[in-house]
Short mmCIF file of C-alpha atoms in Angstrom, two decimals:
data_model
loop_
_atom_site.label_atom_id
_atom_site.label_comp_id
_atom_site.label_asym_id
_atom_site.label_seq_id
_atom_site.Cartn_x
_atom_site.Cartn_y
_atom_site.Cartn_z
CA MET A 18 0.00 0.00 0.00
CA SER A 19 1.13 3.59 -0.60
CA GLN A 20 1.25 6.24 2.09
CA THR A 21 -2.18 7.51 1.03
CA GLY A 22 -3.80 4.14 1.46
CA VAL A 23 -4.23 3.59 -2.27
CA SER A 24 -3.32 0.14 -3.55
CA GLU A 25 -0.02 0.09 -5.43
CA THR A 26 -1.76 -1.88 -8.18
CA GLY A 27 -4.20 0.96 -8.67
CA ASN A 28 -7.17 -1.15 -7.65
CA LEU A 29 -9.83 1.24 -6.40
CA ARG A 30 -13.35 0.61 -5.17
CA ALA A 31 -16.24 1.56 -7.40
CA PHE A 32 -17.99 4.77 -6.46
CA ARG A 33 -21.06 4.72 -4.23
CA PHE A 34 -23.25 7.70 -3.43
CA GLY A 35 -25.13 8.51 -0.27
CA ALA A 36 -28.02 10.92 0.29
CA GLY A 37 -29.94 11.54 3.47
CA GLY A 38 -32.72 13.38 5.18
CA GLU A 39 -33.95 14.55 8.55
CA GLY A 40 -37.65 15.09 7.95
CA ASN A 41 -37.35 18.65 9.24
CA LYS A 42 -39.28 21.77 8.26
CA ASP A 43 -36.79 22.75 5.53
CA GLU A 44 -37.33 19.40 3.81
CA GLY A 45 -41.10 19.57 4.05
CA GLY A 46 -41.51 17.87 7.39
CA ALA A 47 -42.00 14.28 8.40
CA ARG A 48 -44.91 13.79 5.99
CA LYS A 49 -42.66 14.39 2.97
CA PHE A 50 -39.76 12.42 4.39
CA VAL A 51 -40.69 9.17 2.66
CA LYS A 52 -40.96 10.95 -0.68
CA LEU A 53 -37.45 12.37 -0.18
CA ALA A 54 -36.04 8.86 0.20
CA GLN A 55 -37.97 7.68 -2.84
CA THR A 56 -36.56 10.58 -4.86
CA ALA A 57 -33.03 9.65 -3.78
CA GLU A 58 -33.72 6.12 -5.02
CA GLU A 59 -34.96 7.47 -8.37
CA TYR A 60 -31.84 9.67 -8.74
CA GLY A 61 -29.59 6.64 -8.37
CA TYR A 62 -28.17 7.23 -4.90
CA ASP A 63 -26.96 4.00 -3.35
CA THR A 64 -27.88 4.80 0.25
CA PHE A 65 -30.24 7.02 2.20
CA ALA A 66 -29.15 7.78 5.76
CA ILE A 67 -30.81 9.49 8.70
CA PRO A 68 -28.89 11.45 11.37
CA ASP A 69 -29.59 11.14 15.09
CA HIS A 70 -30.45 14.36 16.88
CA LEU A 71 -33.07 15.39 19.39
CA GLY A 72 -33.95 18.55 17.49
CA ASN A 73 -36.31 19.07 14.58
CA GLN A 74 -36.08 15.74 12.79
CA VAL A 75 -37.70 12.31 12.62
CA GLY A 76 -36.64 9.50 14.92
CA PRO A 77 -34.12 7.46 12.91
CA ILE A 78 -35.13 3.94 13.98
CA ALA A 79 -38.86 4.45 13.41
CA ALA A 80 -38.19 6.27 10.13
CA LEU A 81 -35.98 3.45 8.84
CA GLY A 82 -38.79 1.04 9.61
CA ALA A 83 -41.11 3.04 7.37
CA LEU A 84 -38.51 3.24 4.59
CA THR A 85 -38.06 -0.53 4.53
CA GLN A 86 -41.55 -0.70 3.03
CA ALA A 87 -41.57 2.54 1.03
CA THR A 88 -38.35 1.87 -0.94
CA SER A 89 -37.09 -1.20 -2.74
CA THR A 90 -33.45 -0.91 -3.82
CA ILE A 91 -31.72 1.94 -2.00
CA ARG A 92 -29.71 0.92 1.06
CA LEU A 93 -30.82 2.42 4.36
CA GLY A 94 -28.54 3.77 7.05
CA THR A 95 -27.94 6.01 10.03
CA SER A 96 -25.38 8.81 10.00
CA VAL A 97 -24.80 8.32 12.79
CA LEU A 98 -26.52 7.09 15.94
CA ALA A 99 -25.30 8.56 19.23
CA ASN A 100 -24.10 5.55 21.19
CA GLY A 101 -24.83 7.08 24.57
CA TRP A 102 -28.57 7.15 23.88
CA ARG A 103 -29.17 3.42 23.30
CA HIS A 104 -28.02 0.22 24.93
CA PRO A 105 -26.26 -1.96 22.31
CA ALA A 106 -28.35 -5.02 23.18
CA LEU A 107 -31.54 -3.12 22.32
CA LEU A 108 -30.01 -1.45 19.28
CA ALA A 109 -28.85 -4.79 17.88
CA LYS A 110 -32.43 -6.09 17.89
CA GLU A 111 -33.78 -2.95 16.19
CA ALA A 112 -30.99 -3.10 13.59
CA THR A 113 -31.44 -6.73 12.63
CA THR A 114 -35.21 -6.24 12.47
CA ILE A 115 -34.72 -3.40 10.00
CA ASP A 116 -32.30 -5.54 8.01
CA VAL A 117 -34.87 -8.33 7.75
CA LEU A 118 -37.74 -5.99 6.84
CA SER A 119 -35.63 -4.23 4.18
CA LYS A 120 -34.47 -7.55 2.70
CA GLY A 121 -30.86 -6.89 3.61
CA ARG A 122 -30.38 -3.17 2.98
CA LEU A 123 -29.20 -1.82 6.35
CA GLU A 124 -25.90 0.02 6.96
CA LEU A 125 -25.66 0.78 10.68
CA GLY A 126 -23.76 3.98 11.37
CA ILE A 127 -22.87 4.71 14.98
CA GLY A 128 -20.63 7.18 16.77
CA ALA A 129 -19.67 8.37 20.23
CA GLY A 130 -22.09 11.31 20.25
CA TRP A 131 -20.79 14.86 20.15
CA MET A 132 -23.53 17.47 20.71
CA LYS A 133 -23.26 18.23 24.42
CA GLU A 134 -26.27 20.56 24.30
CA GLU A 135 -28.57 17.71 23.30
CA PHE A 136 -27.29 15.42 26.04
CA ASP A 137 -27.79 18.23 28.56
CA LYS A 138 -31.34 18.98 27.42
CA ALA A 139 -32.26 15.29 27.68
CA GLY A 140 -30.66 14.91 31.09
CA ILE A 141 -28.21 12.31 29.75
CA GLU A 142 -24.66 12.53 31.05
CA PHE A 143 -22.22 13.83 28.47
CA GLU A 144 -19.08 11.94 29.36
CA SER A 145 -15.50 12.93 28.59
CA PRO A 146 -14.23 12.17 25.06
CA GLY A 147 -12.08 9.31 26.31
CA THR A 148 -14.98 7.76 28.21
CA ARG A 149 -17.34 8.06 25.24
CA ILE A 150 -14.79 6.38 22.98
CA ARG A 151 -14.25 3.50 25.45
CA ARG A 152 -18.02 3.09 25.75
CA LEU A 153 -18.36 2.98 21.96
CA ASP A 154 -15.58 0.40 21.73
CA GLU A 155 -17.54 -1.91 24.03
CA ALA A 156 -20.81 -1.24 22.24
CA LEU A 157 -19.29 -2.10 18.85
CA THR A 158 -17.98 -5.39 20.22
CA ILE A 159 -21.44 -6.30 21.53
CA LEU A 160 -23.21 -5.20 18.34
CA ASP A 161 -20.84 -7.27 16.23
CA GLY A 162 -21.75 -10.45 18.07
CA LEU A 163 -25.47 -9.90 18.51
CA MET A 164 -26.01 -8.81 14.90
CA ARG A 165 -24.39 -12.07 13.79
CA GLY A 166 -27.01 -13.98 15.79
CA GLN A 167 -24.39 -15.17 18.25
CA THR A 168 -24.86 -15.74 21.97
CA VAL A 169 -22.91 -12.99 23.69
CA ASP A 170 -21.26 -12.91 27.09
CA PHE A 171 -19.53 -9.62 27.83
CA ALA A 172 -18.22 -8.03 31.01
CA GLY A 173 -16.86 -4.56 30.47
CA GLU A 174 -16.54 -1.17 32.07
CA PHE A 175 -19.94 -0.03 30.81
CA TYR A 176 -21.91 -3.07 29.69
CA GLN A 177 -22.50 -6.54 31.10
CA ILE A 178 -24.16 -9.10 28.82
CA SER A 179 -24.88 -12.63 30.02
CA GLY A 180 -25.87 -15.36 27.58
CA LEU A 181 -27.91 -13.10 25.29
CA GLU A 182 -28.61 -14.50 21.82
CA GLY A 183 -28.97 -12.04 18.98
CA SER A 184 -32.30 -12.17 17.19
CA PRO A 185 -33.79 -11.94 14.68
CA ARG A 186 -31.02 -13.21 12.45
CA PRO A 187 -30.19 -10.53 9.86
CA ARG A 188 -30.79 -10.94 6.14
CA GLN A 189 -27.21 -9.92 5.36
CA GLY A 190 -24.40 -12.23 6.30
CA PRO A 191 -22.52 -12.40 8.49
CA ARG A 192 -24.21 -9.19 9.73
CA PRO A 193 -25.19 -5.75 8.41
CA PRO A 194 -22.16 -3.53 7.78
CA ILE A 195 -21.15 -1.16 10.56
CA ALA A 196 -20.13 2.41 9.72
CA VAL A 197 -18.12 4.61 12.09
CA GLY A 198 -17.01 8.15 11.40
CA GLY A 199 -14.30 10.31 12.85
CA GLY A 200 -11.62 12.90 12.33
CA GLY A 201 -9.46 12.63 15.43
CA PRO A 202 -6.76 9.96 15.89
CA LYS A 203 -8.60 8.02 18.62
CA MET A 204 -11.89 7.79 16.72
CA LEU A 205 -10.14 6.85 13.50
CA ALA A 206 -8.23 4.12 15.34
CA LEU A 207 -11.47 2.79 16.84
CA ALA A 208 -13.13 2.83 13.43
CA ALA A 209 -10.16 0.99 11.91
CA LYS A 210 -10.57 -1.69 14.58
CA HIS A 211 -14.31 -2.32 14.17
CA ALA A 212 -15.89 -0.72 11.10
CA ASP A 213 -16.68 -1.98 7.62
CA ILE A 214 -17.24 1.59 6.44
CA ILE A 215 -15.31 4.58 7.81
CA SER A 216 -16.51 8.12 7.26
CA VAL A 217 -13.38 10.25 7.08
CA ALA A 218 -14.33 13.64 8.48
CA PRO A 219 -12.51 16.82 9.42
CA SER A 220 -12.03 17.25 13.14
CA THR A 221 -14.55 19.57 14.76
CA THR A 222 -14.56 22.40 17.25
CA ARG A 223 -16.35 22.18 20.60
CA ASP A 224 -19.52 23.56 19.00
CA GLY A 225 -19.45 21.04 16.16
CA LYS A 226 -18.00 23.14 13.32
CA MET A 227 -15.66 21.45 10.84
CA ARG A 228 -12.12 22.83 11.02
CA LEU A 229 -11.07 24.34 7.70
CA SER A 230 -7.47 23.32 8.43
CA ASP A 231 -8.55 19.67 8.20
CA MET A 232 -10.36 20.04 4.86
CA THR A 233 -7.35 19.98 2.53
CA ILE A 234 -6.68 16.98 0.33
CA GLU A 235 -3.30 16.56 2.04
CA LYS A 236 -4.78 16.38 5.56
CA THR A 237 -7.44 13.98 4.32
CA ALA A 238 -4.79 11.67 2.85
CA GLU A 239 -2.99 11.77 6.22
CA ARG A 240 -6.16 10.59 7.98
CA VAL A 241 -6.52 7.74 5.49
CA ALA A 242 -2.90 6.77 6.09
CA ARG A 243 -3.60 6.68 9.83
CA ILE A 244 -6.53 4.33 9.22
CA ARG A 245 -4.31 2.11 7.08
CA ASP A 246 -1.64 1.92 9.76
CA VAL A 247 -4.11 0.84 12.45
CA ALA A 248 -6.23 -1.44 10.26
CA GLY A 249 -3.26 -3.36 8.87
CA ASP A 250 -4.49 -6.35 6.87
CA ARG A 251 -8.10 -5.17 7.28
CA PHE A 252 -7.54 -2.01 5.26
CA ASP A 253 -8.46 -3.47 1.86
CA ASP A 254 -11.79 -4.65 3.32
CA ILE A 255 -12.76 -1.17 4.59
CA GLU A 256 -14.82 1.19 2.44
CA LEU A 257 -13.95 4.87 2.95
CA ASN A 258 -16.63 7.54 2.89
CA TRP A 259 -16.67 11.31 3.02
CA THR A 260 -19.44 13.91 2.87
CA ILE A 261 -19.23 16.99 0.67
CA ALA A 262 -20.11 20.04 2.77
CA VAL A 263 -20.51 22.58 -0.04
CA ILE A 264 -21.67 22.08 -3.65
CA VAL A 265 -21.78 24.98 -6.12
CA ILE A 266 -22.61 24.41 -9.80
CA THR A 267 -20.82 27.05 -11.88
CA ASP A 268 -18.97 27.62 -15.15
CA ASP A 269 -16.18 29.56 -13.43
CA ARG A 270 -14.51 27.46 -10.71
CA HIS A 271 -11.77 29.90 -9.81
CA ALA A 272 -13.97 32.96 -9.45
CA THR A 273 -16.43 30.98 -7.37
CA ALA A 274 -13.61 29.64 -5.18
CA GLU A 275 -12.49 33.22 -4.55
CA MET A 276 -16.06 34.10 -3.56
CA ALA A 277 -16.12 31.06 -1.28
CA LEU A 278 -13.03 32.30 0.53
CA LYS A 279 -14.68 35.68 1.08
CA ALA A 280 -17.80 33.94 2.38
CA LEU A 281 -15.69 31.93 4.81
CA ASP A 282 -14.26 35.19 6.13
CA GLN A 283 -17.82 36.29 6.85
CA GLY A 284 -18.73 33.07 8.63
CA TYR A 285 -20.54 31.23 5.82
CA PRO A 286 -21.26 28.37 5.71
CA PRO A 287 -21.84 28.37 9.47
CA ASN A 288 -20.75 24.73 9.88
CA ILE A 289 -17.14 25.52 8.90
CA GLU A 290 -14.61 27.19 11.22
CA ARG A 291 -11.95 29.15 9.32
CA ASP A 292 -8.98 28.38 11.57
CA THR A 293 -6.31 28.72 8.86
CA ASP A 294 -5.57 30.51 5.60
CA PHE A 295 -6.91 28.74 2.52
CA THR A 296 -5.89 29.33 -1.08
CA VAL A 297 -8.06 29.00 -4.17
CA GLU A 298 -6.26 25.75 -4.99
CA ASP A 299 -6.96 24.45 -1.49
CA VAL A 300 -10.65 25.09 -2.09
CA LEU A 301 -10.69 23.47 -5.52
CA GLN A 302 -8.83 20.34 -4.36
CA SER A 303 -10.66 19.83 -1.06
CA PRO A 304 -12.73 16.64 -0.91
CA TYR A 305 -15.32 18.50 1.16
CA ILE A 306 -15.98 21.34 -1.31
CA ALA A 307 -17.31 20.73 -4.85
CA ILE A 308 -17.28 23.69 -7.23
CA GLY A 309 -17.63 23.68 -11.02
CA THR A 310 -19.63 22.18 -13.81
CA PHE A 311 -21.00 18.68 -13.34
CA GLU A 312 -18.09 17.33 -15.40
CA GLU A 313 -15.52 19.29 -13.38
CA ILE A 314 -16.96 18.07 -10.10
CA ALA A 315 -16.91 14.50 -11.42
CA ASP A 316 -13.23 14.91 -12.34
CA GLN A 317 -12.50 16.35 -8.89
CA ILE A 318 -14.13 13.34 -7.21
CA ARG A 319 -12.10 10.97 -9.38
CA GLU A 320 -8.95 12.79 -8.26
CA VAL A 321 -9.97 12.54 -4.59
CA ARG A 322 -10.37 8.79 -4.98
CA ARG A 323 -7.01 8.51 -6.75
CA ARG A 324 -5.18 10.37 -4.00
CA THR A 325 -6.97 8.96 -0.95
CA SER A 326 -8.76 5.72 -2.01
CA MET A 327 -12.04 7.18 -0.65
CA SER A 328 -14.88 6.11 -2.94
CA TYR A 329 -18.17 6.46 -1.05
CA VAL A 330 -19.47 10.01 -1.58
CA GLY A 331 -22.12 11.57 0.65
CA VAL A 332 -24.07 14.81 0.24
CA PHE A 333 -26.29 16.80 2.58
CA PRO A 334 -30.08 16.66 2.11
CA THR A 335 -30.37 20.18 0.68
CA GLN A 336 -27.83 19.35 -2.06
CA MET A 337 -29.26 16.02 -3.19
CA ASP A 338 -30.90 17.52 -6.29
CA ALA A 339 -27.85 19.57 -7.31
CA PHE A 340 -25.49 16.60 -7.09
CA ALA A 341 -27.71 14.05 -8.89
CA PRO A 342 -26.34 14.76 -12.43
CA VAL A 343 -22.81 14.05 -11.16
CA ILE A 344 -23.91 10.55 -10.16
CA GLN A 345 -24.81 9.77 -13.74
CA LEU A 346 -21.28 10.76 -14.86
CA LEU A 347 -19.58 8.51 -12.28
CA LYS A 348 -22.00 5.58 -11.91
CA GLY A 349 -20.29 2.28 -12.57
CA GLU A 350 -16.72 3.64 -12.36
#
């Protein structure tokens, strides 16, 4: 393997594309949520994922249950469940039930949980980062066994399981794939240990903003290399995902990139923290920013895969329509 995690033989995974939705007011509310997933299926997205927040959105587990019957081909996922809100023994049962009802289309995304405000509002203890990561490590071990239909005995710091058999048996074998995301070294190492799919994300500030300094192609390749080092022989079996934060369709990439830099100075988009100086080339090469014509964006995504081996592309709900023509240019590659 090279230092970027790309196979020396040039063997790269085929592209996959992920959409998602929250069922919030901006998307038309919970009543239009099912239609949003059906539209993603029609556009050719491979997966439709639901985040896990206590704010203005649908409940992910119940919503996935509805989508198992309202869609037929698109894979269904969570991006990602907050581990501290659900016991893994209960989550395993919900997950395998969804996998059976969907005829084997579940991708279970789970993370340590990061929005302290939501924990506080719900009266759920927001533990230290190290504690949340150790808790997630145990939960992933339990989920792995129960979702395989195994009988699990586990005695850990946080969970104690005694002779519990996982049921129902999932449709997928040996179990539905597990997705874990992260940007920091500890979360990436945990994902490399357990996950089938790793979402490679920029690190975030305390209030959840993505750090601009982590959004360069070079920093992204470093995170992939870190995953490769920890995963060892598992690396070739791991699918790498990232989510594009900004999509702008334009005939003038450079001028638009310059405008994007000015917008960042003014605090837009609000989910990005400008903690470093960025050049126009940094913007145009970043995996997390897509600017240009549909063909130029497709070429940019091909280059990201070449340099990092990441192949599973996600977009935010509000950009699902704008990105759909790019899928048609890359589908099957």
